[in-house]
Coordinates of N, CA and C in Angstrom, one line a residue:
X131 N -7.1 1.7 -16.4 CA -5.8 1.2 -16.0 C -5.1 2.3 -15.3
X132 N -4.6 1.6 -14.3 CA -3.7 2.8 -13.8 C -2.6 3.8 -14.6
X133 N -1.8 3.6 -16.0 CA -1.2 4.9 -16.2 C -1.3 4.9 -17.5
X134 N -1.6 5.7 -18.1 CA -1.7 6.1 -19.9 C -1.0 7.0 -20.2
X135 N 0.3 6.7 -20.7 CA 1.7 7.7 -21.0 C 2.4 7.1 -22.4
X136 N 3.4 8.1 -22.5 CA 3.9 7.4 -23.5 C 5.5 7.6 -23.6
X137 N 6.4 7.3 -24.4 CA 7.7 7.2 -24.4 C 7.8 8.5 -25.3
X138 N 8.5 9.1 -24.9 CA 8.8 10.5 -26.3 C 9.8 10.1 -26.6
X139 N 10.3 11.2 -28.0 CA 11.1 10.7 -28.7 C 12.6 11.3 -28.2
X140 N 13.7 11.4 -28.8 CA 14.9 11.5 -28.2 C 15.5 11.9 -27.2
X141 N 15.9 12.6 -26.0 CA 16.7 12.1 -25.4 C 16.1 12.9 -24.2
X142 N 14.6 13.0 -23.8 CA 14.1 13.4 -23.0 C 13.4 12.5 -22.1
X143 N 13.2 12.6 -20.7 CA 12.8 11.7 -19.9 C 11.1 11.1 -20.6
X144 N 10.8 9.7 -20.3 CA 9.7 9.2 -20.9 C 8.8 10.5 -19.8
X145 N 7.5 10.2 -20.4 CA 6.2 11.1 -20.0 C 6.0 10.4 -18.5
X146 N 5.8 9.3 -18.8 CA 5.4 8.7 -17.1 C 6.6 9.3 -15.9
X147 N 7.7 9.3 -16.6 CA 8.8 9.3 -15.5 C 9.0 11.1 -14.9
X148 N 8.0 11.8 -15.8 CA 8.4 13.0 -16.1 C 7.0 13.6 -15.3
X149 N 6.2 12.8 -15.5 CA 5.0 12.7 -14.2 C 5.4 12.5 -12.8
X150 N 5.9 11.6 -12.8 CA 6.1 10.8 -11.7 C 7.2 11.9 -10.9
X151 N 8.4 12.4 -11.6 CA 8.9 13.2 -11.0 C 8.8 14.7 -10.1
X152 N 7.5 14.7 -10.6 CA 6.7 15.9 -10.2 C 5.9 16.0 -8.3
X153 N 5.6 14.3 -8.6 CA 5.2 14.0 -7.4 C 6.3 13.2 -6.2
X154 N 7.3 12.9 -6.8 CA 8.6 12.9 -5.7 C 8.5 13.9 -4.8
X155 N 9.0 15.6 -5.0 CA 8.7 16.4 -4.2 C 8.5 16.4 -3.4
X156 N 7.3 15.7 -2.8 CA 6.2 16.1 -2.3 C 6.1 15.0 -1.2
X157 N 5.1 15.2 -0.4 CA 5.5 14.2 1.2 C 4.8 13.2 0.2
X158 N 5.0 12.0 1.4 CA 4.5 10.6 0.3 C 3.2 10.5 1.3
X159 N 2.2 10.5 1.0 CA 0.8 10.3 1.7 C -0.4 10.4 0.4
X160 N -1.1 9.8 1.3 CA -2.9 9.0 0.5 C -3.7 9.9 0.1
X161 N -3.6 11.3 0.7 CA -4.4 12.1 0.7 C -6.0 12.2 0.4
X162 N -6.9 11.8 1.5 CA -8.1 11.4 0.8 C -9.2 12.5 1.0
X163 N -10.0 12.2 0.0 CA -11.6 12.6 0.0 C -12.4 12.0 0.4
X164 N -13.3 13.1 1.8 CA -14.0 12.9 2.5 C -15.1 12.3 2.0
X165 N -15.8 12.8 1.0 CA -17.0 12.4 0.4 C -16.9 11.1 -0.5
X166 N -15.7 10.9 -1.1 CA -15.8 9.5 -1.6 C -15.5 8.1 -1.0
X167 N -14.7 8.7 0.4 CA -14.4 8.1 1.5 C -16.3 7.6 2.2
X168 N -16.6 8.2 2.4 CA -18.2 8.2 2.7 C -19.1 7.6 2.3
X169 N -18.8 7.4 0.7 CA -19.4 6.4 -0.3 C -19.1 5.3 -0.3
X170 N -17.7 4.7 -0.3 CA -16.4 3.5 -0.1 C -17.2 2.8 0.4
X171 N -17.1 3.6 2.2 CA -16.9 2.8 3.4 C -18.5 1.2 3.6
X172 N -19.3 1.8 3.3 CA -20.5 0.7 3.4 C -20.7 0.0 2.2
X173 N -19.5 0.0 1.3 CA -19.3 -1.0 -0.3 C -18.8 -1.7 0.3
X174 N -18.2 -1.9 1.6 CA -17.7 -3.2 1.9 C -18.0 -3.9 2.6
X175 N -19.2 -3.8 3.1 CA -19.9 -4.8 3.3 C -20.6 -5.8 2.8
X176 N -20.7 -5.3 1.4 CA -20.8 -6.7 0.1 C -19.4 -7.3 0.1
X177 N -18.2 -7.2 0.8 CA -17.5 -8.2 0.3 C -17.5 -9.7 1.2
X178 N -17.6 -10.6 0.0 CA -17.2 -12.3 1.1 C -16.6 -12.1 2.2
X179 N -16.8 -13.8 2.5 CA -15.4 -13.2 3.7 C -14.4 -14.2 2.8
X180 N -14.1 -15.0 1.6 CA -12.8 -15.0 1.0 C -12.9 -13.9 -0.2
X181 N -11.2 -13.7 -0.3 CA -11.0 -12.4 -0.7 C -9.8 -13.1 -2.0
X182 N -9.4 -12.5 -2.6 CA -8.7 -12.6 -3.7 C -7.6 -11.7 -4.3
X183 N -5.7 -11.6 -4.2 CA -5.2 -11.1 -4.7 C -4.8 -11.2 -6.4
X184 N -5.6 -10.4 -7.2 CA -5.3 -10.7 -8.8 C -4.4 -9.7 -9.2
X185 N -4.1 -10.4 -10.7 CA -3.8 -8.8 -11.5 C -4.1 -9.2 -12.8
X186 N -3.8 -7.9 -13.4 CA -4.0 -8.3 -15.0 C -2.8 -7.6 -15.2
X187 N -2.3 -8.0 -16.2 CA -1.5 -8.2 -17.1 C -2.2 -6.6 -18.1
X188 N -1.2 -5.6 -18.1 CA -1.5 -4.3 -19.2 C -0.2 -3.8 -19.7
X189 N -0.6 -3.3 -20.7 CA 1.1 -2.4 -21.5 C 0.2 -1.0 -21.7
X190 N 1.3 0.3 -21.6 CA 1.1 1.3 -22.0 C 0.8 1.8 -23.4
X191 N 0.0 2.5 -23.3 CA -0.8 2.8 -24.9 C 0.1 4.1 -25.6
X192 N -0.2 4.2 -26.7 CA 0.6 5.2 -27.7 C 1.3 4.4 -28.3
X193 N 1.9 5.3 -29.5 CA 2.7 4.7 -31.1 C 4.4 4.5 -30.3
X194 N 4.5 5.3 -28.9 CA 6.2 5.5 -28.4 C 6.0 4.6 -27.4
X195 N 4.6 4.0 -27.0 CA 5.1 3.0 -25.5 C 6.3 2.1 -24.9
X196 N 6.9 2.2 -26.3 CA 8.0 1.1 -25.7 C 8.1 -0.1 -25.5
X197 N 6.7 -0.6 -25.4 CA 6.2 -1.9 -25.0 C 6.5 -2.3 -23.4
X198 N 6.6 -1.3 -23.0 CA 6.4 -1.4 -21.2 C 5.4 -2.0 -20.4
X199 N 5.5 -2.9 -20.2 CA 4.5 -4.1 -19.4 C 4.1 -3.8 -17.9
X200 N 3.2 -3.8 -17.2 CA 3.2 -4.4 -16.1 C 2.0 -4.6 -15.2
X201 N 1.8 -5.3 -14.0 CA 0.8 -6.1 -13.9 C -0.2 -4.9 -12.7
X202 N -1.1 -5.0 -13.2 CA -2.4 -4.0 -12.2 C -3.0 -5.1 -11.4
X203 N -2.4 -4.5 -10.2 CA -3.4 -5.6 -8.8 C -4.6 -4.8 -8.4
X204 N -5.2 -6.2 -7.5 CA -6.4 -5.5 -7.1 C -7.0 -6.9 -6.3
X205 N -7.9 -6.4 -5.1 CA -8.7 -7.6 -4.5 C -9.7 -7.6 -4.6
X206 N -10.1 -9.1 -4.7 CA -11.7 -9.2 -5.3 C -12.2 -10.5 -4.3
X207 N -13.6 -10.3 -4.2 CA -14.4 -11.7 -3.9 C -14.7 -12.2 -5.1
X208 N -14.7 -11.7 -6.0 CA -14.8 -12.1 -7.5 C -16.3 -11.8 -8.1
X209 N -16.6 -10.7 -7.0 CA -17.5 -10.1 -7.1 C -17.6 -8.5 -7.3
X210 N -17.3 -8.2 -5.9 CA -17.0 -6.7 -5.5 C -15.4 -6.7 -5.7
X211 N -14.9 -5.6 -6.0 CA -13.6 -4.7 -6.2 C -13.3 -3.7 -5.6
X212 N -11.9 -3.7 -5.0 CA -11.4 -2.8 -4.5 C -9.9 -2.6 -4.9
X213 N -9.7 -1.6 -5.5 CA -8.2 -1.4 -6.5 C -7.8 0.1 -6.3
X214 N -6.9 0.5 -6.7 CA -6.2 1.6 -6.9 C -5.8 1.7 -8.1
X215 N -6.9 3.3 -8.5 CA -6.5 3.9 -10.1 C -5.6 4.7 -10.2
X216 N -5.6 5.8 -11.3 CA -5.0 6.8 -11.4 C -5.7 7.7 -10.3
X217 N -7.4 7.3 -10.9 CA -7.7 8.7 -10.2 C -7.9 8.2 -8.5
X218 N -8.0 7.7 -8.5 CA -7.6 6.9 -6.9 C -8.5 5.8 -6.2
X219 N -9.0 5.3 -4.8 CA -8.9 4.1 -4.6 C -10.7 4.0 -5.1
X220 N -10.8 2.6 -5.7 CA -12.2 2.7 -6.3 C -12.8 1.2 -6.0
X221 N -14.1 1.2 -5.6 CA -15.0 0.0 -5.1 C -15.9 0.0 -6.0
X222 N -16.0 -1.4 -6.5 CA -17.0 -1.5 -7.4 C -17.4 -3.2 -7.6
X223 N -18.4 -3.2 -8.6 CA -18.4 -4.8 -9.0 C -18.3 -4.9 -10.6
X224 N -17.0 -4.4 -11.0 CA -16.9 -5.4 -12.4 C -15.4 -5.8 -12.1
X225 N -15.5 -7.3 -13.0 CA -14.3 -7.9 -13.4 C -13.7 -7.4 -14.5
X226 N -12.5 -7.5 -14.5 CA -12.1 -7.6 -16.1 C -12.1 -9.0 -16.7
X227 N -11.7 -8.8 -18.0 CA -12.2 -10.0 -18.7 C -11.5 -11.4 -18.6
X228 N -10.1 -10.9 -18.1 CA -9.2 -11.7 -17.9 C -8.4 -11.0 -17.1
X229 N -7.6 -11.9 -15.9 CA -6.7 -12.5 -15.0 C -6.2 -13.4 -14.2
X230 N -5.0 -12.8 -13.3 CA -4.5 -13.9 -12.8 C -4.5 -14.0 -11.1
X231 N -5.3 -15.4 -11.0 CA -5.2 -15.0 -9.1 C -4.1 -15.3 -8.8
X232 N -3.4 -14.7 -8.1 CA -2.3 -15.2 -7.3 C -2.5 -15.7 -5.5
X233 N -3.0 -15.3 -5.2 CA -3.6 -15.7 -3.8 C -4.9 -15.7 -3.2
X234 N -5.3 -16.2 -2.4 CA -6.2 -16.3 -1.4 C -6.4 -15.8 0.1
X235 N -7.0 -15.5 0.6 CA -7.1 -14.8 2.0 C -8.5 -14.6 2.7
X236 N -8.6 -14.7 3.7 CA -9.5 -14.5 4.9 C -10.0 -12.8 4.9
X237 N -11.4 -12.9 5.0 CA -11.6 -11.2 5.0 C -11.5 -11.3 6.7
X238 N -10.4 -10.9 7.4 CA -10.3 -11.2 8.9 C -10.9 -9.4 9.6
X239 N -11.1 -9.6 10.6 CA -10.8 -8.1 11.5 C -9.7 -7.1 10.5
X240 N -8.8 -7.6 10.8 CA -8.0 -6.8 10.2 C -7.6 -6.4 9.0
X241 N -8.4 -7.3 8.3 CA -8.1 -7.4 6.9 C -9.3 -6.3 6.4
X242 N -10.1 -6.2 6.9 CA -11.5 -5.3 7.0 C -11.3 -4.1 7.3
X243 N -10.2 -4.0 8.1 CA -9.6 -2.2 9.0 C -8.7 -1.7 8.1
X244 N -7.9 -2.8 7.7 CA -7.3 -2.2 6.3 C -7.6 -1.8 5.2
X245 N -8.9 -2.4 4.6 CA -9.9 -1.7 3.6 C -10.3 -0.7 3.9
X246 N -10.6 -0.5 5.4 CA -11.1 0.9 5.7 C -10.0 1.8 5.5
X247 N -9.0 1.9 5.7 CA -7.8 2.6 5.9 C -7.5 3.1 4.8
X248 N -8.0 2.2 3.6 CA -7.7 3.1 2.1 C -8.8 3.9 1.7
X249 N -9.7 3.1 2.1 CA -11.0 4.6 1.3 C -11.5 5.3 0.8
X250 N -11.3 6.3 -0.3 CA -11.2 7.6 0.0 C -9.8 8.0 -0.8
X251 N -8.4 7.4 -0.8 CA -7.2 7.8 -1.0 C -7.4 8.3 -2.9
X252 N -6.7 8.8 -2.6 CA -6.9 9.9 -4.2 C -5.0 9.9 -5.0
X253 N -4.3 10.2 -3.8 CA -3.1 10.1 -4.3 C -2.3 9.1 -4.9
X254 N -2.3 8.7 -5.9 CA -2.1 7.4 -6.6 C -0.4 7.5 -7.6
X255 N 0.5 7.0 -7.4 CA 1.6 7.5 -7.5 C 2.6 5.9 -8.5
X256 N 2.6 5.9 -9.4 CA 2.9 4.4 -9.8 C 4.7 4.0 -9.6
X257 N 5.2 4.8 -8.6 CA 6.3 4.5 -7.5 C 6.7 4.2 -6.5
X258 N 5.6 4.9 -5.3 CA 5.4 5.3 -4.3 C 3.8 4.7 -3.6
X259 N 2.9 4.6 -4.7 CA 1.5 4.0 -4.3 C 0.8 3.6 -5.1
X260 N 1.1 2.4 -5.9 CA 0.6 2.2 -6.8 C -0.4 1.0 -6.6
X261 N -1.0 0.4 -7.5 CA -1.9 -0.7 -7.3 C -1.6 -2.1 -6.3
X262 N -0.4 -2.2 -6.8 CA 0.1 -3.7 -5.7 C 0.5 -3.3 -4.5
X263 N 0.7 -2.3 -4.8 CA 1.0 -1.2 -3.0 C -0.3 -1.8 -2.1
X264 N -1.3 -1.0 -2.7 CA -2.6 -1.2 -1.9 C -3.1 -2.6 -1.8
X265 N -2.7 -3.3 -2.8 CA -3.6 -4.6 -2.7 C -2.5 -5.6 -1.7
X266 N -1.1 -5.3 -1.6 CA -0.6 -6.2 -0.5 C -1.0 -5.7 0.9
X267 N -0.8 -4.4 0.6 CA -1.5 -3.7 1.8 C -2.7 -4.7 2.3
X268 N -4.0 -4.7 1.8 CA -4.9 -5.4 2.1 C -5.1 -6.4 2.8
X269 N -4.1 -7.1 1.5 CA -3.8 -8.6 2.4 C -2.9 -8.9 3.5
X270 N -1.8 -8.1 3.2 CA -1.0 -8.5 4.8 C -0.6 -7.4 6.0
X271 N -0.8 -6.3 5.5 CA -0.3 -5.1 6.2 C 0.8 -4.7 5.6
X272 N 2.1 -5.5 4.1 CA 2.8 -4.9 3.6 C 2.8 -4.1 3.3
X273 N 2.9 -2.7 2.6 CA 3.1 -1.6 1.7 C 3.9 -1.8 0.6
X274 N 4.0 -2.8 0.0 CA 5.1 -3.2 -1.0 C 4.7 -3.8 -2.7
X275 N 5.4 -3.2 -3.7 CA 4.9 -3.7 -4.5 C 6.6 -4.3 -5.4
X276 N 6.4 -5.0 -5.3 CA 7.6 -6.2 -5.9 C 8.2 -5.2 -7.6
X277 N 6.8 -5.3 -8.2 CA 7.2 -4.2 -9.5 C 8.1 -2.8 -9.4
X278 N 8.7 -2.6 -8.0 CA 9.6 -1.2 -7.9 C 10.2 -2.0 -7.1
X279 N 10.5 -3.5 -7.0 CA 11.8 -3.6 -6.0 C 12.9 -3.2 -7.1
X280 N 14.2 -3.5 -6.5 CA 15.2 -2.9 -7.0 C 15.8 -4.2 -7.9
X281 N 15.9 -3.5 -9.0 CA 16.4 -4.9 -10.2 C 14.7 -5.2 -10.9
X282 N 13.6 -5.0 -10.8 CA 12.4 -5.0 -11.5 C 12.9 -4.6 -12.4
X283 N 12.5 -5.2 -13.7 CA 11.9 -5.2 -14.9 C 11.3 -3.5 -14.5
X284 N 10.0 -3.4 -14.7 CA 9.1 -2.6 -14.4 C 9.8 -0.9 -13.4
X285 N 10.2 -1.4 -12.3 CA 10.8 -0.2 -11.6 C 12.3 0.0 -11.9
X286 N 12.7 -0.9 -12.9 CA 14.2 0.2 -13.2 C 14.0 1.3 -14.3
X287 N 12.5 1.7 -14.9 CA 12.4 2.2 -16.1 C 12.1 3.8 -14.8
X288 N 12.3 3.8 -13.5 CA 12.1 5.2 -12.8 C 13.4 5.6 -12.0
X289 N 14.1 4.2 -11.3 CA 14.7 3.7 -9.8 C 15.8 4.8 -10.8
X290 N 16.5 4.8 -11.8 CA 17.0 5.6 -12.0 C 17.5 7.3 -12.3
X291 N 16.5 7.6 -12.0 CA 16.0 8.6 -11.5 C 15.3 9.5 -10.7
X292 N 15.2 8.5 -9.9 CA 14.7 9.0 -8.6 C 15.4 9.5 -7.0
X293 N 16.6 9.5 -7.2 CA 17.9 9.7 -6.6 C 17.5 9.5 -5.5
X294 N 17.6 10.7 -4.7 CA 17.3 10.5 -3.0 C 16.0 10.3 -2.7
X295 N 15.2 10.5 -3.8 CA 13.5 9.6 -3.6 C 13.7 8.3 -3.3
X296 N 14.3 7.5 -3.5 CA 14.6 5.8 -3.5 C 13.9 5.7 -2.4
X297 N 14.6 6.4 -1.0 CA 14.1 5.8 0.3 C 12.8 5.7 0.5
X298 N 12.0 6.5 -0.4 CA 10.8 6.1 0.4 C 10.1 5.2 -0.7
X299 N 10.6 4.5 -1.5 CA 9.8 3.0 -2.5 C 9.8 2.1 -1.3
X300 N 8.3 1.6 -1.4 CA 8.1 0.6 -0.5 C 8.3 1.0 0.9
X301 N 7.7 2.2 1.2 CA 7.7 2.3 3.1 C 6.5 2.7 3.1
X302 N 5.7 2.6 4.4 CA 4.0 3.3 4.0 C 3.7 5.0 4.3
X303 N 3.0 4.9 3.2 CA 2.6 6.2 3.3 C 2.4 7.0 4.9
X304 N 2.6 8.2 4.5 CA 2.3 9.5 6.0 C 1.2 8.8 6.7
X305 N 0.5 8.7 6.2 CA -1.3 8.8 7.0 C -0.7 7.1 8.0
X306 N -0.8 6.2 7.1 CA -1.1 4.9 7.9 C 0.3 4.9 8.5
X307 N 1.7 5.5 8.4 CA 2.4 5.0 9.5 C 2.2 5.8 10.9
X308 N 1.4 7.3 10.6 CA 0.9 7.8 11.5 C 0.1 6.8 12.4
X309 N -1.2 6.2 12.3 CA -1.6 5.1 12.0 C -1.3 4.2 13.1
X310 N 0.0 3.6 12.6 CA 0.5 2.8 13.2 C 1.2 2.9 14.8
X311 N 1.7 4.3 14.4 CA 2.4 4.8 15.7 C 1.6 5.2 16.7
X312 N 0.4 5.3 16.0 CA -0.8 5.6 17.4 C -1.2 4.8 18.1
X313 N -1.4 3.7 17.0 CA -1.7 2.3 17.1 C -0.4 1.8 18.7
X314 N 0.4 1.8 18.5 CA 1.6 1.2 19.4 C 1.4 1.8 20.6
X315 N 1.7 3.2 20.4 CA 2.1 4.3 21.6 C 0.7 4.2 22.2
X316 N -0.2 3.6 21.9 CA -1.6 3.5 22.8 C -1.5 2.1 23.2
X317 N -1.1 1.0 23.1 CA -1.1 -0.1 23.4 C -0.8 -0.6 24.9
X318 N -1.0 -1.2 25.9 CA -0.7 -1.2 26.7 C 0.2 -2.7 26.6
X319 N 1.6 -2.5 27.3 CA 2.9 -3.2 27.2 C 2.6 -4.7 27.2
X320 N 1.7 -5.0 28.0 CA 1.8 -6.1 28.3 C 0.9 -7.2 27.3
X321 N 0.8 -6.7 26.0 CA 0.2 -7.0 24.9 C 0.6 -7.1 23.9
X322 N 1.8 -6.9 23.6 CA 2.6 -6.1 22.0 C 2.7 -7.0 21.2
X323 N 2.6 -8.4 21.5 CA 2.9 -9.5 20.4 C 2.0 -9.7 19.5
X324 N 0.7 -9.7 19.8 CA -0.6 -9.4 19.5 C -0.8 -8.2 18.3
X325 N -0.6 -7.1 18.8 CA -0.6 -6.1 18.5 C 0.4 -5.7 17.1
X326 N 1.4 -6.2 17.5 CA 1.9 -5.9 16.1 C 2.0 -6.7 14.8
X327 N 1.3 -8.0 15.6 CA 1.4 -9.3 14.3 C 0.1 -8.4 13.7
X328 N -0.8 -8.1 14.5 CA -2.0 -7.5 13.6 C -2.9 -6.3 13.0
X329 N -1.7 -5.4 13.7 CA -2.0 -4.1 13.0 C -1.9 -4.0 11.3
X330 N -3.1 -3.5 11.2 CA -3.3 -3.2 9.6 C -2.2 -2.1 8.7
X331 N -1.5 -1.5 9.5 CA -0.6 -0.9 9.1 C 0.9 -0.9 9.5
X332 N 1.7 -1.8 9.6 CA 2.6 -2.6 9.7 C 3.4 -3.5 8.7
X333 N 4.5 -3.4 8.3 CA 5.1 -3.7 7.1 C 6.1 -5.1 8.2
X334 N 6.8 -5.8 7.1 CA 7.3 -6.9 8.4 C 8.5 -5.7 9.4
X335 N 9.2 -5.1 8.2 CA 10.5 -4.4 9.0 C 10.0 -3.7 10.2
X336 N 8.8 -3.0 10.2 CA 8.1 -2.1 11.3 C 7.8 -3.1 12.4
X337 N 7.7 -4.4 12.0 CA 7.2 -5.2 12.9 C 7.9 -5.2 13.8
X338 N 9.0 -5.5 13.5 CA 10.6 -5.9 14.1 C 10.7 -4.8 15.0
X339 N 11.0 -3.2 14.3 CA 11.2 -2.1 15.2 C 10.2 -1.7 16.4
X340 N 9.1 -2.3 16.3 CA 7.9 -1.8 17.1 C 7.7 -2.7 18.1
X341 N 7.6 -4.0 18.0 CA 8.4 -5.2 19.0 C 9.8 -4.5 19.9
X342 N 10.5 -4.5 19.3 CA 12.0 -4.1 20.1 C 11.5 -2.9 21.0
X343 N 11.2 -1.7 20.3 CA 10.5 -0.8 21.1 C 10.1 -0.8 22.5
X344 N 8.9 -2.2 22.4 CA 7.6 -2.3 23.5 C 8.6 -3.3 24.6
X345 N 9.5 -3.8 24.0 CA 10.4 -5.2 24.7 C 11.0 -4.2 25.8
X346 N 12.0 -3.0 25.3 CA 12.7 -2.4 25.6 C 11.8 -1.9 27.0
X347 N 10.8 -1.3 26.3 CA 9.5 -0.3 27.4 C 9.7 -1.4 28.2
X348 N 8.9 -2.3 28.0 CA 8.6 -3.7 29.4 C 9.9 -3.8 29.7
X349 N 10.6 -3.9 29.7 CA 12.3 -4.1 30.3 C 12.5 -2.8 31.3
X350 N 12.3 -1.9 31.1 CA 12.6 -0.7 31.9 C 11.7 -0.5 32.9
X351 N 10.1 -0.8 32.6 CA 8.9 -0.6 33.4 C 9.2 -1.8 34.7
X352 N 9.9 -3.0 34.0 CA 10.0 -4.4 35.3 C 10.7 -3.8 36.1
X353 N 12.3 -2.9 35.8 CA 13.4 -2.5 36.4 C 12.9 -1.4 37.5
X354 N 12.0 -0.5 36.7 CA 11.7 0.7 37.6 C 10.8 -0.2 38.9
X355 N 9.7 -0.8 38.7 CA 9.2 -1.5 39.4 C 9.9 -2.1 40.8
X356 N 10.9 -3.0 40.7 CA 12.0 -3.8 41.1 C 12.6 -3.1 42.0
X357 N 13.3 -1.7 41.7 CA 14.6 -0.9 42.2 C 14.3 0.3 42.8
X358 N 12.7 0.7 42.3 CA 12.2 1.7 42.5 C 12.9 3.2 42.1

């Protein structure tokens, strides 16, 4: 499961939160390994082409847990797996014994480039990049995991503490917005609608800014054209 911590006793920050604070600091990116990246990449060609958003249902272990709940995603053909641990992103074929699907999906082009895009990732952060991170990721190009929106159950046990970290819950990591921007700034104008419904690394809000962008570009490129 992704985190095994526990609640300490009086009036010191819980252990997870005391973890977690460690890696705020720090740029928010996937950081991956080459070699296990290497191993990943041809595991996914066992997958169907339908794909599956689950989770299971876990609580944190120890005598202080608190009873802190929350749910570990992951996508499956219901065969092969691809999830995000602690120790980072992992392809395999076991089930757990029990879960819950929540969705369905197409293993599309893009849904396949976004598998590739995690790989490898090692940096696993249960604020900033945690399991539903990746697995919406997958499915739609979001970066978002509902369990750290703001008012969660689940992410008010950090949101308070995380002060001027807040901004970056739920924005995508270094690597894939890099990613993205390459993705655009190489596009040629006269395509952009296309392009940003389907980039693998695109959140909806990016959508919006990245559109406006290319609108603007084609607006200027017609004018210069025109007026010379």
């Amino acid at each position: 499961t992704p985190i095994r911590s526990a609640w300490p006793m009086g009036n010191r920050l819980p252990k997870f939160v005391e973890e977690e604070n460690a890696k705020w600091a720090f740029d928010h990116e996937l950081r991956f390994d080459a070699r296990r990246r290497a191993q990943q990449l041809p595991l996914l060609e066992n997958f169907k082409r339908t794909l599956y958003l689950c989770s299971e249902r876990c609580q944190l272990d120890g005598a202080n847990g608190g009873g802190l709940s929350f749910d570990h995603y992951f996508v499956t053909d219901m065969t092969w797996t691809i999830e995000f641990l602690e120790q980072g992103v992992a392809v395999h074929s076991t089930l757990p014994l029990t879960f819950s699907e929540e969705s369905s999906f197409e293993r599309t082009h893009a849904v396949s480039e976004r598998m590739r895009a995690v790989c490898g990732a090692l940096n696993y952060s249960v604020t900033l990049r945690n399991c539903e991170h990746l697995s919406r990721f997958i499915e739609n190009g979001s970066w978002v995991s509902h369990q750290m929106a703001e008012g969660a159950d689940f992410g008010s046990n950090f949101a308070n503490h995380m002060m001027l970290h807040k901004k970056k819950m739920n924005t995508l990591p270094k690597e894939l917005a890099e990613l993205a921007h390459l993705e655009v700034s190489n596009q040629d104008d006269s395509d952009c609608r296309p392009l940003v419904k389907n980039h693998p690394g695109f959140s909806f809000i990016r959508n919006l800014k990245a559109f406006h962008m290319l609108y603007v570009r084609k607006m200027f490129l017609a004018y210069v054209r025109r007026w010379g």
